[in-house]
């Protein structure tokens, strides 16, 4: 999540920077909470379905990574450094 914080801090307006940073941090925390909850759902004394725990990250992660890959752009800060060289 550190790279997303850098990206948000470089591209956000100054008055929205703290809000965007907190949203990214909450999304990271949400992922950790979901994994704990899915552990209790998929793994019990009777049914030890370890593969089920990976369903949520796969279902969310693959489409999200494809969207990010095709929509991510170079930050304006990096672009200005590149142009000044």
PDB file with SEQRES, HELIX, SHEET and CRYST1 records, atoms N, CA, C and O in Angstrom:
SEQRES   1 A   85  UNK UNK UNK UNK UNK UNK UNK UNK UNK UNK UNK UNK UNK          
SEQRES   2 A   85  UNK UNK UNK UNK UNK UNK UNK UNK UNK UNK UNK UNK UNK          
SEQRES   3 A   85  UNK UNK UNK UNK UNK UNK UNK UNK UNK UNK UNK UNK UNK          
SEQRES   4 A   85  UNK UNK UNK UNK UNK UNK UNK UNK UNK UNK UNK UNK UNK          
SEQRES   5 A   85  UNK UNK UNK UNK UNK UNK UNK UNK UNK UNK UNK UNK UNK          
SEQRES   6 A   85  UNK UNK UNK UNK UNK UNK UNK UNK UNK UNK UNK UNK UNK          
SEQRES   7 A   85  UNK UNK UNK UNK UNK UNK UNK                                  
HELIX    1 AA1 UNK A    2  UNK A   11  1                                  10    
HELIX    2 AA2 UNK A   17  UNK A   42  1                                  26    
HELIX    3 AA3 UNK A   50  UNK A   71  1                                  22    
HELIX    4 AA4 UNK A   76  UNK A   84  1                                   9    
CRYST1    1.000    1.000    1.000  90.00  90.00  90.00 P 1           1          
ATOM      1  N   UNK A   1       0.818  -1.195   0.000  1.00  0.00           N  
ATOM      2  CA  UNK A   1       0.000   0.000   0.000  1.00  0.00           C  
ATOM      3  C   UNK A   1       0.860   1.257   0.000  1.00  0.00           C  
ATOM      4  O   UNK A   1       0.343   2.348  -0.240  1.00  0.00           O  
ATOM      5  N   UNK A   2       2.155   1.133   0.262  1.00  0.00           N  
ATOM      6  CA  UNK A   2       3.009   2.318   0.309  1.00  0.00           C  
ATOM      7  C   UNK A   2       3.075   3.028  -1.033  1.00  0.00           C  
ATOM      8  O   UNK A   2       3.092   4.258  -1.082  1.00  0.00           O  
ATOM      9  N   UNK A   3       3.113   2.277  -2.110  1.00  0.00           N  
ATOM     10  CA  UNK A   3       3.196   2.902  -3.427  1.00  0.00           C  
ATOM     11  C   UNK A   3       1.917   3.677  -3.734  1.00  0.00           C  
ATOM     12  O   UNK A   3       1.963   4.703  -4.413  1.00  0.00           O  
ATOM     13  N   UNK A   4       0.781   3.199  -3.241  1.00  0.00           N  
ATOM     14  CA  UNK A   4      -0.471   3.923  -3.462  1.00  0.00           C  
ATOM     15  C   UNK A   4      -0.497   5.218  -2.669  1.00  0.00           C  
ATOM     16  O   UNK A   4      -1.094   6.202  -3.107  1.00  0.00           O  
ATOM     17  N   UNK A   5       0.145   5.229  -1.504  1.00  0.00           N  
ATOM     18  CA  UNK A   5       0.223   6.461  -0.726  1.00  0.00           C  
ATOM     19  C   UNK A   5       1.061   7.502  -1.451  1.00  0.00           C  
ATOM     20  O   UNK A   5       0.707   8.681  -1.469  1.00  0.00           O  
ATOM     21  N   UNK A   6       2.163   7.080  -2.046  1.00  0.00           N  
ATOM     22  CA  UNK A   6       2.990   7.998  -2.812  1.00  0.00           C  
ATOM     23  C   UNK A   6       2.194   8.551  -3.991  1.00  0.00           C  
ATOM     24  O   UNK A   6       2.205   9.754  -4.248  1.00  0.00           O  
ATOM     25  N   UNK A   7       1.513   7.672  -4.694  1.00  0.00           N  
ATOM     26  CA  UNK A   7       0.720   8.084  -5.851  1.00  0.00           C  
ATOM     27  C   UNK A   7      -0.374   9.067  -5.438  1.00  0.00           C  
ATOM     28  O   UNK A   7      -0.576  10.079  -6.109  1.00  0.00           O  
ATOM     29  N   UNK A   8      -1.078   8.784  -4.348  1.00  0.00           N  
ATOM     30  CA  UNK A   8      -2.158   9.668  -3.890  1.00  0.00           C  
ATOM     31  C   UNK A   8      -1.610  11.009  -3.432  1.00  0.00           C  
ATOM     32  O   UNK A   8      -2.222  12.047  -3.687  1.00  0.00           O  
ATOM     33  N   UNK A   9      -0.472  11.002  -2.765  1.00  0.00           N  
ATOM     34  CA  UNK A   9       0.102  12.269  -2.295  1.00  0.00           C  
ATOM     35  C   UNK A   9       0.607  13.131  -3.438  1.00  0.00           C  
ATOM     36  O   UNK A   9       0.554  14.358  -3.348  1.00  0.00           O  
ATOM     37  N   UNK A  10       1.090  12.529  -4.496  1.00  0.00           N  
ATOM     38  CA  UNK A  10       1.568  13.318  -5.631  1.00  0.00           C  
ATOM     39  C   UNK A  10       0.438  13.838  -6.501  1.00  0.00           C  
ATOM     40  O   UNK A  10       0.558  14.917  -7.081  1.00  0.00           O  
ATOM     41  N   UNK A  11      -0.644  13.104  -6.606  1.00  0.00           N  
ATOM     42  CA  UNK A  11      -1.709  13.471  -7.543  1.00  0.00           C  
ATOM     43  C   UNK A  11      -2.907  14.156  -6.905  1.00  0.00           C  
ATOM     44  O   UNK A  11      -3.722  14.742  -7.619  1.00  0.00           O  
ATOM     45  N   UNK A  12      -3.039  14.103  -5.602  1.00  0.00           N  
ATOM     46  CA  UNK A  12      -4.200  14.697  -4.943  1.00  0.00           C  
ATOM     47  C   UNK A  12      -4.026  16.201  -4.784  1.00  0.00           C  
ATOM     48  O   UNK A  12      -2.910  16.711  -4.688  1.00  0.00           O  
ATOM     49  N   UNK A  13      -5.141  16.885  -4.760  1.00  0.00           N  
ATOM     50  CA  UNK A  13      -5.110  18.301  -4.419  1.00  0.00           C  
ATOM     51  C   UNK A  13      -4.728  18.408  -2.949  1.00  0.00           C  
ATOM     52  O   UNK A  13      -4.967  17.488  -2.167  1.00  0.00           O  
ATOM     53  N   UNK A  14      -4.141  19.521  -2.586  1.00  0.00           N  
ATOM     54  CA  UNK A  14      -3.609  19.649  -1.236  1.00  0.00           C  
ATOM     55  C   UNK A  14      -4.699  19.525  -0.170  1.00  0.00           C  
ATOM     56  O   UNK A  14      -4.443  18.973   0.900  1.00  0.00           O  
ATOM     57  N   UNK A  15      -5.902  20.023  -0.436  1.00  0.00           N  
ATOM     58  CA  UNK A  15      -6.960  19.943   0.561  1.00  0.00           C  
ATOM     59  C   UNK A  15      -7.601  18.558   0.643  1.00  0.00           C  
ATOM     60  O   UNK A  15      -8.307  18.274   1.610  1.00  0.00           O  
ATOM     61  N   UNK A  16      -7.375  17.694  -0.338  1.00  0.00           N  
ATOM     62  CA  UNK A  16      -7.929  16.333  -0.344  1.00  0.00           C  
ATOM     63  C   UNK A  16      -6.886  15.269  -0.030  1.00  0.00           C  
ATOM     64  O   UNK A  16      -7.217  14.085   0.017  1.00  0.00           O  
ATOM     65  N   UNK A  17      -5.654  15.657   0.182  1.00  0.00           N  
ATOM     66  CA  UNK A  17      -4.553  14.710   0.341  1.00  0.00           C  
ATOM     67  C   UNK A  17      -4.730  13.809   1.565  1.00  0.00           C  
ATOM     68  O   UNK A  17      -4.532  12.598   1.472  1.00  0.00           O  
ATOM     69  N   UNK A  18      -5.092  14.374   2.684  1.00  0.00           N  
ATOM     70  CA  UNK A  18      -5.266  13.583   3.910  1.00  0.00           C  
ATOM     71  C   UNK A  18      -6.444  12.622   3.778  1.00  0.00           C  
ATOM     72  O   UNK A  18      -6.361  11.480   4.229  1.00  0.00           O  
ATOM     73  N   UNK A  19      -7.526  13.067   3.170  1.00  0.00           N  
ATOM     74  CA  UNK A  19      -8.684  12.210   2.971  1.00  0.00           C  
ATOM     75  C   UNK A  19      -8.338  11.017   2.086  1.00  0.00           C  
ATOM     76  O   UNK A  19      -8.675   9.880   2.416  1.00  0.00           O  
ATOM     77  N   UNK A  20      -7.676  11.269   0.976  1.00  0.00           N  
ATOM     78  CA  UNK A  20      -7.305  10.184   0.071  1.00  0.00           C  
ATOM     79  C   UNK A  20      -6.324   9.212   0.719  1.00  0.00           C  
ATOM     80  O   UNK A  20      -6.416   8.003   0.506  1.00  0.00           O  
ATOM     81  N   UNK A  21      -5.389   9.732   1.505  1.00  0.00           N  
ATOM     82  CA  UNK A  21      -4.446   8.860   2.208  1.00  0.00           C  
ATOM     83  C   UNK A  21      -5.180   7.972   3.194  1.00  0.00           C  
ATOM     84  O   UNK A  21      -4.886   6.779   3.283  1.00  0.00           O  
ATOM     85  N   UNK A  22      -6.123   8.523   3.934  1.00  0.00           N  
ATOM     86  CA  UNK A  22      -6.879   7.728   4.898  1.00  0.00           C  
ATOM     87  C   UNK A  22      -7.764   6.693   4.221  1.00  0.00           C  
ATOM     88  O   UNK A  22      -7.946   5.599   4.754  1.00  0.00           O  
ATOM     89  N   UNK A  23      -8.309   7.012   3.078  1.00  0.00           N  
ATOM     90  CA  UNK A  23      -9.119   6.032   2.335  1.00  0.00           C  
ATOM     91  C   UNK A  23      -8.252   4.850   1.920  1.00  0.00           C  
ATOM     92  O   UNK A  23      -8.681   3.702   2.026  1.00  0.00           O  
ATOM     93  N   UNK A  24      -7.044   5.117   1.452  1.00  0.00           N  
ATOM     94  CA  UNK A  24      -6.138   4.036   1.054  1.00  0.00           C  
ATOM     95  C   UNK A  24      -5.759   3.183   2.250  1.00  0.00           C  
ATOM     96  O   UNK A  24      -5.724   1.957   2.153  1.00  0.00           O  
ATOM     97  N   UNK A  25      -5.473   3.822   3.377  1.00  0.00           N  
ATOM     98  CA  UNK A  25      -5.122   3.072   4.580  1.00  0.00           C  
ATOM     99  C   UNK A  25      -6.293   2.217   5.076  1.00  0.00           C  
ATOM    100  O   UNK A  25      -6.091   1.089   5.526  1.00  0.00           O  
ATOM    101  N   UNK A  26      -7.518   2.752   4.996  1.00  0.00           N  
ATOM    102  CA  UNK A  26      -8.692   1.982   5.406  1.00  0.00           C  
ATOM    103  C   UNK A  26      -8.937   0.801   4.465  1.00  0.00           C  
ATOM    104  O   UNK A  26      -9.374  -0.260   4.911  1.00  0.00           O  
ATOM    105  N   UNK A  27      -8.664   0.971   3.183  1.00  0.00           N  
ATOM    106  CA  UNK A  27      -8.826  -0.134   2.235  1.00  0.00           C  
ATOM    107  C   UNK A  27      -7.844  -1.251   2.562  1.00  0.00           C  
ATOM    108  O   UNK A  27      -8.199  -2.427   2.475  1.00  0.00           O  
ATOM    109  N   UNK A  28      -6.617  -0.903   2.935  1.00  0.00           N  
ATOM    110  CA  UNK A  28      -5.654  -1.918   3.334  1.00  0.00           C  
ATOM    111  C   UNK A  28      -6.077  -2.639   4.604  1.00  0.00           C  
ATOM    112  O   UNK A  28      -5.910  -3.854   4.713  1.00  0.00           O  
ATOM    113  N   UNK A  29      -6.623  -1.905   5.564  1.00  0.00           N  
ATOM    114  CA  UNK A  29      -7.109  -2.503   6.793  1.00  0.00           C  
ATOM    115  C   UNK A  29      -8.315  -3.393   6.518  1.00  0.00           C  
ATOM    116  O   UNK A  29      -8.466  -4.451   7.129  1.00  0.00           O  
ATOM    117  N   UNK A  30      -9.164  -2.965   5.605  1.00  0.00           N  
ATOM    118  CA  UNK A  30     -10.346  -3.754   5.237  1.00  0.00           C  
ATOM    119  C   UNK A  30      -9.929  -5.111   4.668  1.00  0.00           C  
ATOM    120  O   UNK A  30     -10.565  -6.125   4.958  1.00  0.00           O  
ATOM    121  N   UNK A  31      -8.872  -5.135   3.867  1.00  0.00           N  
ATOM    122  CA  UNK A  31      -8.387  -6.402   3.325  1.00  0.00           C  
ATOM    123  C   UNK A  31      -7.915  -7.349   4.410  1.00  0.00           C  
ATOM    124  O   UNK A  31      -8.168  -8.551   4.340  1.00  0.00           O  
ATOM    125  N   UNK A  32      -7.233  -6.820   5.409  1.00  0.00           N  
ATOM    126  CA  UNK A  32      -6.772  -7.665   6.519  1.00  0.00           C  
ATOM    127  C   UNK A  32      -7.946  -8.201   7.327  1.00  0.00           C  
ATOM    128  O   UNK A  32      -7.930  -9.358   7.745  1.00  0.00           O  
ATOM    129  N   UNK A  33      -8.962  -7.376   7.552  1.00  0.00           N  
ATOM    130  CA  UNK A  33     -10.144  -7.813   8.293  1.00  0.00           C  
ATOM    131  C   UNK A  33     -10.906  -8.875   7.508  1.00  0.00           C  
ATOM    132  O   UNK A  33     -11.382  -9.850   8.090  1.00  0.00           O  
ATOM    133  N   UNK A  34     -11.026  -8.702   6.211  1.00  0.00           N  
ATOM    134  CA  UNK A  34     -11.718  -9.689   5.376  1.00  0.00           C  
ATOM    135  C   UNK A  34     -11.023 -11.053   5.450  1.00  0.00           C  
ATOM    136  O   UNK A  34     -11.690 -12.087   5.484  1.00  0.00           O  
ATOM    137  N   UNK A  35      -9.699 -11.058   5.476  1.00  0.00           N  
ATOM    138  CA  UNK A  35      -8.982 -12.336   5.556  1.00  0.00           C  
ATOM    139  C   UNK A  35      -9.226 -13.031   6.896  1.00  0.00           C  
ATOM    140  O   UNK A  35      -9.334 -14.256   6.937  1.00  0.00           O  
ATOM    141  N   UNK A  36      -9.315 -12.279   7.985  1.00  0.00           N  
ATOM    142  CA  UNK A  36      -9.620 -12.878   9.292  1.00  0.00           C  
ATOM    143  C   UNK A  36     -11.036 -13.439   9.296  1.00  0.00           C  
ATOM    144  O   UNK A  36     -11.271 -14.545   9.783  1.00  0.00           O  
ATOM    145  N   UNK A  37     -11.970 -12.678   8.755  1.00  0.00           N  
ATOM    146  CA  UNK A  37     -13.362 -13.156   8.696  1.00  0.00           C  
ATOM    147  C   UNK A  37     -13.469 -14.394   7.818  1.00  0.00           C  
ATOM    148  O   UNK A  37     -14.161 -15.347   8.175  1.00  0.00           O  
ATOM    149  N   UNK A  38     -12.795 -14.392   6.678  1.00  0.00           N  
ATOM    150  CA  UNK A  38     -12.873 -15.554   5.789  1.00  0.00           C  
ATOM    151  C   UNK A  38     -12.196 -16.774   6.408  1.00  0.00           C  
ATOM    152  O   UNK A  38     -12.550 -17.905   6.072  1.00  0.00           O  
ATOM    153  N   UNK A  39     -11.241 -16.573   7.293  1.00  0.00           N  
ATOM    154  CA  UNK A  39     -10.640 -17.708   8.003  1.00  0.00           C  
ATOM    155  C   UNK A  39     -11.687 -18.401   8.864  1.00  0.00           C  
ATOM    156  O   UNK A  39     -11.746 -19.630   8.904  1.00  0.00           O  
ATOM    157  N   UNK A  40     -12.521 -17.609   9.560  1.00  0.00           N  
ATOM    158  CA  UNK A  40     -13.560 -18.206  10.385  1.00  0.00           C  
ATOM    159  C   UNK A  40     -14.680 -18.827   9.550  1.00  0.00           C  
ATOM    160  O   UNK A  40     -15.326 -19.779   9.989  1.00  0.00           O  
ATOM    161  N   UNK A  41     -14.912 -18.296   8.359  1.00  0.00           N  
ATOM    162  CA  UNK A  41     -15.964 -18.835   7.495  1.00  0.00           C  
ATOM    163  C   UNK A  41     -15.516 -20.137   6.830  1.00  0.00           C  
ATOM    164  O   UNK A  41     -16.272 -21.108   6.793  1.00  0.00           O  
ATOM    165  N   UNK A  42     -14.295 -20.160   6.308  1.00  0.00           N  
ATOM    166  CA  UNK A  42     -13.854 -21.300   5.504  1.00  0.00           C  
ATOM    167  C   UNK A  42     -13.132 -22.384   6.289  1.00  0.00           C  
ATOM    168  O   UNK A  42     -13.061 -23.522   5.825  1.00  0.00           O  
ATOM    169  N   UNK A  43     -12.599 -22.074   7.448  1.00  0.00           N  
ATOM    170  CA  UNK A  43     -11.826 -23.067   8.189  1.00  0.00           C  
ATOM    171  C   UNK A  43     -12.476 -23.299   9.538  1.00  0.00           C  
ATOM    172  O   UNK A  43     -12.598 -22.382  10.351  1.00  0.00           O  
ATOM    173  N   UNK A  44     -12.888 -24.525   9.766  1.00  0.00           N  
ATOM    174  CA  UNK A  44     -13.465 -24.919  11.044  1.00  0.00           C  
ATOM    175  C   UNK A  44     -12.919 -26.300  11.402  1.00  0.00           C  
ATOM    176  O   UNK A  44     -12.115 -26.863  10.659  1.00  0.00           O  
ATOM    177  N   UNK A  45     -13.349 -26.839  12.523  1.00  0.00           N  
ATOM    178  CA  UNK A  45     -12.888 -28.171  12.920  1.00  0.00           C  
ATOM    179  C   UNK A  45     -13.384 -29.245  11.955  1.00  0.00           C  
ATOM    180  O   UNK A  45     -12.710 -30.250  11.728  1.00  0.00           O  
ATOM    181  N   UNK A  46     -14.560 -29.021  11.396  1.00  0.00           N  
ATOM    182  CA  UNK A  46     -15.152 -30.004  10.493  1.00  0.00           C  
ATOM    183  C   UNK A  46     -14.649 -29.830   9.069  1.00  0.00           C  
ATOM    184  O   UNK A  46     -14.279 -30.804   8.414  1.00  0.00           O  
ATOM    185  N   UNK A  47     -14.635 -28.610   8.595  1.00  0.00           N  
ATOM    186  CA  UNK A  47     -14.302 -28.340   7.204  1.00  0.00           C  
ATOM    187  C   UNK A  47     -13.062 -27.445   7.138  1.00  0.00           C  
ATOM    188  O   UNK A  47     -13.116 -26.270   7.501  1.00  0.00           O  
ATOM    189  N   UNK A  48     -11.957 -28.005   6.676  1.00  0.00           N  
ATOM    190  CA  UNK A  48     -10.727 -27.218   6.552  1.00  0.00           C  
ATOM    191  C   UNK A  48     -10.504 -26.869   5.083  1.00  0.00           C  
ATOM    192  O   UNK A  48      -9.699 -27.502   4.400  1.00  0.00           O  
ATOM    193  N   UNK A  49     -11.219 -25.865   4.613  1.00  0.00           N  
ATOM    194  CA  UNK A  49     -11.175 -25.447   3.220  1.00  0.00           C  
ATOM    195  C   UNK A  49     -10.211 -24.273   3.063  1.00  0.00           C  
ATOM    196  O   UNK A  49     -10.642 -23.124   2.965  1.00  0.00           O  
ATOM    197  N   UNK A  50      -8.913 -24.555   3.038  1.00  0.00           N  
ATOM    198  CA  UNK A  50      -7.913 -23.500   2.912  1.00  0.00           C  
ATOM    199  C   UNK A  50      -7.996 -22.785   1.563  1.00  0.00           C  
ATOM    200  O   UNK A  50      -7.696 -21.595   1.468  1.00  0.00           O  
ATOM    201  N   UNK A  51      -8.393 -23.492   0.549  1.00  0.00           N  
ATOM    202  CA  UNK A  51      -8.496 -22.876  -0.779  1.00  0.00           C  
ATOM    203  C   UNK A  51      -9.595 -21.831  -0.837  1.00  0.00           C  
ATOM    204  O   UNK A  51      -9.513 -20.882  -1.617  1.00  0.00           O  
ATOM    205  N   UNK A  52     -10.615 -21.999  -0.022  1.00  0.00           N  
ATOM    206  CA  UNK A  52     -11.710 -21.031  -0.007  1.00  0.00           C  
ATOM    207  C   UNK A  52     -11.277 -19.656   0.449  1.00  0.00           C  
ATOM    208  O   UNK A  52     -11.852 -18.650   0.034  1.00  0.00           O  
ATOM    209  N   UNK A  53     -10.261 -19.604   1.307  1.00  0.00           N  
ATOM    210  CA  UNK A  53      -9.773 -18.310   1.785  1.00  0.00           C  
ATOM    211  C   UNK A  53      -9.180 -17.467   0.667  1.00  0.00           C  
ATOM    212  O   UNK A  53      -9.173 -16.240   0.755  1.00  0.00           O  
ATOM    213  N   UNK A  54      -8.691 -18.099  -0.363  1.00  0.00           N  
ATOM    214  CA  UNK A  54      -8.065 -17.359  -1.452  1.00  0.00           C  
ATOM    215  C   UNK A  54      -9.064 -16.873  -2.496  1.00  0.00           C  
ATOM    216  O   UNK A  54      -8.689 -16.136  -3.408  1.00  0.00           O  
ATOM    217  N   UNK A  55     -10.314 -17.268  -2.381  1.00  0.00           N  
ATOM    218  CA  UNK A  55     -11.311 -16.865  -3.376  1.00  0.00           C  
ATOM    219  C   UNK A  55     -11.532 -15.355  -3.396  1.00  0.00           C  
ATOM    220  O   UNK A  55     -11.581 -14.755  -4.469  1.00  0.00           O  
ATOM    221  N   UNK A  56     -11.666 -14.735  -2.222  1.00  0.00           N  
ATOM    222  CA  UNK A  56     -11.931 -13.295  -2.186  1.00  0.00           C  
ATOM    223  C   UNK A  56     -10.792 -12.486  -2.819  1.00  0.00           C  
ATOM    224  O   UNK A  56     -11.064 -11.627  -3.658  1.00  0.00           O  
ATOM    225  N   UNK A  57      -9.529 -12.726  -2.449  1.00  0.00           N  
ATOM    226  CA  UNK A  57      -8.468 -11.963  -3.114  1.00  0.00           C  
ATOM    227  C   UNK A  57      -8.380 -12.219  -4.616  1.00  0.00           C  
ATOM    228  O   UNK A  57      -8.046 -11.315  -5.383  1.00  0.00           O  
ATOM    229  N   UNK A  58      -8.676 -13.439  -5.033  1.00  0.00           N  
ATOM    230  CA  UNK A  58      -8.618 -13.743  -6.465  1.00  0.00           C  
ATOM    231  C   UNK A  58      -9.756 -13.044  -7.209  1.00  0.00           C  
ATOM    232  O   UNK A  58      -9.540 -12.434  -8.256  1.00  0.00           O  
ATOM    233  N   UNK A  59     -10.957 -13.138  -6.667  1.00  0.00           N  
ATOM    234  CA  UNK A  59     -12.123 -12.552  -7.330  1.00  0.00           C  
ATOM    235  C   UNK A  59     -12.016 -11.033  -7.400  1.00  0.00           C  
ATOM    236  O   UNK A  59     -12.405 -10.432  -8.401  1.00  0.00           O  
ATOM    237  N   UNK A  60     -11.497 -10.410  -6.352  1.00  0.00           N  
ATOM    238  CA  UNK A  60     -11.345  -8.958  -6.343  1.00  0.00           C  
ATOM    239  C   UNK A  60     -10.038  -8.533  -7.013  1.00  0.00           C  
ATOM    240  O   UNK A  60     -10.007  -7.547  -7.749  1.00  0.00           O  
ATOM    241  N   UNK A  61      -8.966  -9.273  -6.758  1.00  0.00           N  
ATOM    242  CA  UNK A  61      -7.631  -8.858  -7.183  1.00  0.00           C  
ATOM    243  C   UNK A  61      -7.375  -8.918  -8.672  1.00  0.00           C  
ATOM    244  O   UNK A  61      -6.783  -7.991  -9.224  1.00  0.00           O  
ATOM    245  N   UNK A  62      -7.798  -9.970  -9.339  1.00  0.00           N  
ATOM    246  CA  UNK A  62      -7.517 -10.091 -10.769  1.00  0.00           C  
ATOM    247  C   UNK A  62      -8.197  -9.005 -11.606  1.00  0.00           C  
ATOM    248  O   UNK A  62      -7.521  -8.344 -12.396  1.00  0.00           O  
ATOM    249  N   UNK A  63      -9.502  -8.798 -11.462  1.00  0.00           N  
ATOM    250  CA  UNK A  63     -10.106  -7.711 -12.250  1.00  0.00           C  
ATOM    251  C   UNK A  63      -9.556  -6.332 -11.863  1.00  0.00           C  
ATOM    252  O   UNK A  63      -9.372  -5.469 -12.721  1.00  0.00           O  
ATOM    253  N   UNK A  64      -9.298  -6.134 -10.577  1.00  0.00           N  
ATOM    254  CA  UNK A  64      -8.757  -4.854 -10.132  1.00  0.00           C  
ATOM    255  C   UNK A  64      -7.368  -4.608 -10.707  1.00  0.00           C  
ATOM    256  O   UNK A  64      -7.055  -3.485 -11.103  1.00  0.00           O  
ATOM    257  N   UNK A  65      -6.541  -5.631 -10.759  1.00  0.00           N  
ATOM    258  CA  UNK A  65      -5.197  -5.455 -11.320  1.00  0.00           C  
ATOM    259  C   UNK A  65      -5.253  -5.160 -12.819  1.00  0.00           C  
ATOM    260  O   UNK A  65      -4.432  -4.396 -13.325  1.00  0.00           O  
ATOM    261  N   UNK A  66      -6.196  -5.747 -13.526  1.00  0.00           N  
ATOM    262  CA  UNK A  66      -6.348  -5.464 -14.959  1.00  0.00           C  
ATOM    263  C   UNK A  66      -6.791  -4.006 -15.164  1.00  0.00           C  
ATOM    264  O   UNK A  66      -6.271  -3.311 -16.037  1.00  0.00           O  
ATOM    265  N   UNK A  67      -7.749  -3.553 -14.356  1.00  0.00           N  
ATOM    266  CA  UNK A  67      -8.210  -2.170 -14.456  1.00  0.00           C  
ATOM    267  C   UNK A  67      -7.073  -1.198 -14.133  1.00  0.00           C  
ATOM    268  O   UNK A  67      -6.890  -0.201 -14.831  1.00  0.00           O  
ATOM    269  N   UNK A  68      -6.322  -1.486 -13.090  1.00  0.00           N  
ATOM    270  CA  UNK A  68      -5.206  -0.616 -12.699  1.00  0.00           C  
ATOM    271  C   UNK A  68      -4.147  -0.590 -13.791  1.00  0.00           C  
ATOM    272  O   UNK A  68      -3.610   0.470 -14.111  1.00  0.00           O  
ATOM    273  N   UNK A  69      -3.847  -1.729 -14.353  1.00  0.00           N  
ATOM    274  CA  UNK A  69      -2.813  -1.795 -15.394  1.00  0.00           C  
ATOM    275  C   UNK A  69      -3.146  -0.911 -16.586  1.00  0.00           C  
ATOM    276  O   UNK A  69      -2.266  -0.247 -17.136  1.00  0.00           O  
ATOM    277  N   UNK A  70      -4.406  -0.899 -16.986  1.00  0.00           N  
ATOM    278  CA  UNK A  70      -4.785  -0.143 -18.179  1.00  0.00           C  
ATOM    279  C   UNK A  70      -5.150   1.312 -17.897  1.00  0.00           C  
ATOM    280  O   UNK A  70      -5.257   2.100 -18.836  1.00  0.00           O  
ATOM    281  N   UNK A  71      -5.343   1.692 -16.638  1.00  0.00           N  
ATOM    282  CA  UNK A  71      -5.748   3.063 -16.350  1.00  0.00           C  
ATOM    283  C   UNK A  71      -4.701   3.866 -15.591  1.00  0.00           C  
ATOM    284  O   UNK A  71      -4.834   5.085 -15.480  1.00  0.00           O  
ATOM    285  N   UNK A  72      -3.681   3.229 -15.073  1.00  0.00           N  
ATOM    286  CA  UNK A  72      -2.667   3.941 -14.297  1.00  0.00           C  
ATOM    287  C   UNK A  72      -1.825   4.810 -15.207  1.00  0.00           C  
ATOM    288  O   UNK A  72      -1.447   4.389 -16.300  1.00  0.00           O  
ATOM    289  N   UNK A  73      -1.531   6.010 -14.766  1.00  0.00           N  
ATOM    290  CA  UNK A  73      -0.731   6.925 -15.565  1.00  0.00           C  
ATOM    291  C   UNK A  73       0.466   7.370 -14.736  1.00  0.00           C  
ATOM    292  O   UNK A  73       0.493   7.186 -13.519  1.00  0.00           O  
ATOM    293  N   UNK A  74       1.424   7.938 -15.384  1.00  0.00           N  
ATOM    294  CA  UNK A  74       2.594   8.478 -14.713  1.00  0.00           C  
ATOM    295  C   UNK A  74       2.167   9.731 -13.961  1.00  0.00           C  
ATOM    296  O   UNK A  74       1.386  10.532 -14.474  1.00  0.00           O  
ATOM    297  N   UNK A  75       2.679   9.898 -12.746  1.00  0.00           N  
ATOM    298  CA  UNK A  75       2.306  11.075 -11.968  1.00  0.00           C  
ATOM    299  C   UNK A  75       2.878  12.332 -12.597  1.00  0.00           C  
ATOM    300  O   UNK A  75       3.885  12.290 -13.305  1.00  0.00           O  
ATOM    301  N   UNK A  76       2.227  13.442 -12.330  1.00  0.00           N  
ATOM    302  CA  UNK A  76       2.687  14.713 -12.893  1.00  0.00           C  
ATOM    303  C   UNK A  76       4.046  15.107 -12.329  1.00  0.00           C  
ATOM    304  O   UNK A  76       4.848  15.726 -13.029  1.00  0.00           O  
ATOM    305  N   UNK A  77       4.317  14.759 -11.079  1.00  0.00           N  
ATOM    306  CA  UNK A  77       5.616  15.054 -10.470  1.00  0.00           C  
ATOM    307  C   UNK A  77       6.735  14.316 -11.207  1.00  0.00           C  
ATOM    308  O   UNK A  77       7.765  14.906 -11.533  1.00  0.00           O  
ATOM    309  N   UNK A  78       6.526  13.024 -11.465  1.00  0.00           N  
ATOM    310  CA  UNK A  78       7.517  12.236 -12.191  1.00  0.00           C  
ATOM    311  C   UNK A  78       7.669  12.740 -13.622  1.00  0.00           C  
ATOM    312  O   UNK A  78       8.778  12.790 -14.153  1.00  0.00           O  
ATOM    313  N   UNK A  79       6.565  13.108 -14.239  1.00  0.00           N  
ATOM    314  CA  UNK A  79       6.605  13.603 -15.620  1.00  0.00           C  
ATOM    315  C   UNK A  79       7.408  14.897 -15.707  1.00  0.00           C  
ATOM    316  O   UNK A  79       8.176  15.088 -16.651  1.00  0.00           O  
ATOM    317  N   UNK A  80       7.239  15.783 -14.734  1.00  0.00           N  
ATOM    318  CA  UNK A  80       7.989  17.038 -14.760  1.00  0.00           C  
ATOM    319  C   UNK A  80       9.483  16.803 -14.522  1.00  0.00           C  
ATOM    320  O   UNK A  80      10.308  17.497 -15.115  1.00  0.00           O  
ATOM    321  N   UNK A  81       9.845  15.849 -13.676  1.00  0.00           N  
ATOM    322  CA  UNK A  81      11.250  15.510 -13.467  1.00  0.00           C  
ATOM    323  C   UNK A  81      11.840  14.931 -14.738  1.00  0.00           C  
ATOM    324  O   UNK A  81      12.968  15.253 -15.111  1.00  0.00           O  
ATOM    325  N   UNK A  82      11.081  14.079 -15.399  1.00  0.00           N  
ATOM    326  CA  UNK A  82      11.535  13.444 -16.646  1.00  0.00           C  
ATOM    327  C   UNK A  82      11.752  14.479 -17.748  1.00  0.00           C  
ATOM    328  O   UNK A  82      12.709  14.371 -18.516  1.00  0.00           O  
ATOM    329  N   UNK A  83      10.877  15.479 -17.835  1.00  0.00           N  
ATOM    330  CA  UNK A  83      10.979  16.504 -18.862  1.00  0.00           C  
ATOM    331  C   UNK A  83      12.152  17.453 -18.602  1.00  0.00           C  
ATOM    332  O   UNK A  83      12.709  18.005 -19.551  1.00  0.00           O  
ATOM    333  N   UNK A  84      12.534  17.653 -17.351  1.00  0.00           N  
ATOM    334  CA  UNK A  84      13.620  18.559 -17.010  1.00  0.00           C  
ATOM    335  C   UNK A  84      15.005  17.962 -17.252  1.00  0.00           C  
ATOM    336  O   UNK A  84      15.993  18.697 -17.236  1.00  0.00           O  
ATOM    337  N   UNK A  85      15.103  16.680 -17.471  1.00  0.00           N  
ATOM    338  CA  UNK A  85      16.389  16.041 -17.691  1.00  0.00           C  
ATOM    339  C   UNK A  85      16.916  16.312 -19.054  1.00  0.00           C  
ATOM    340  O   UNK A  85      17.999  15.841 -19.402  1.00  0.00           O  
TER     341      UNK A  85                                                      
END                                                                             
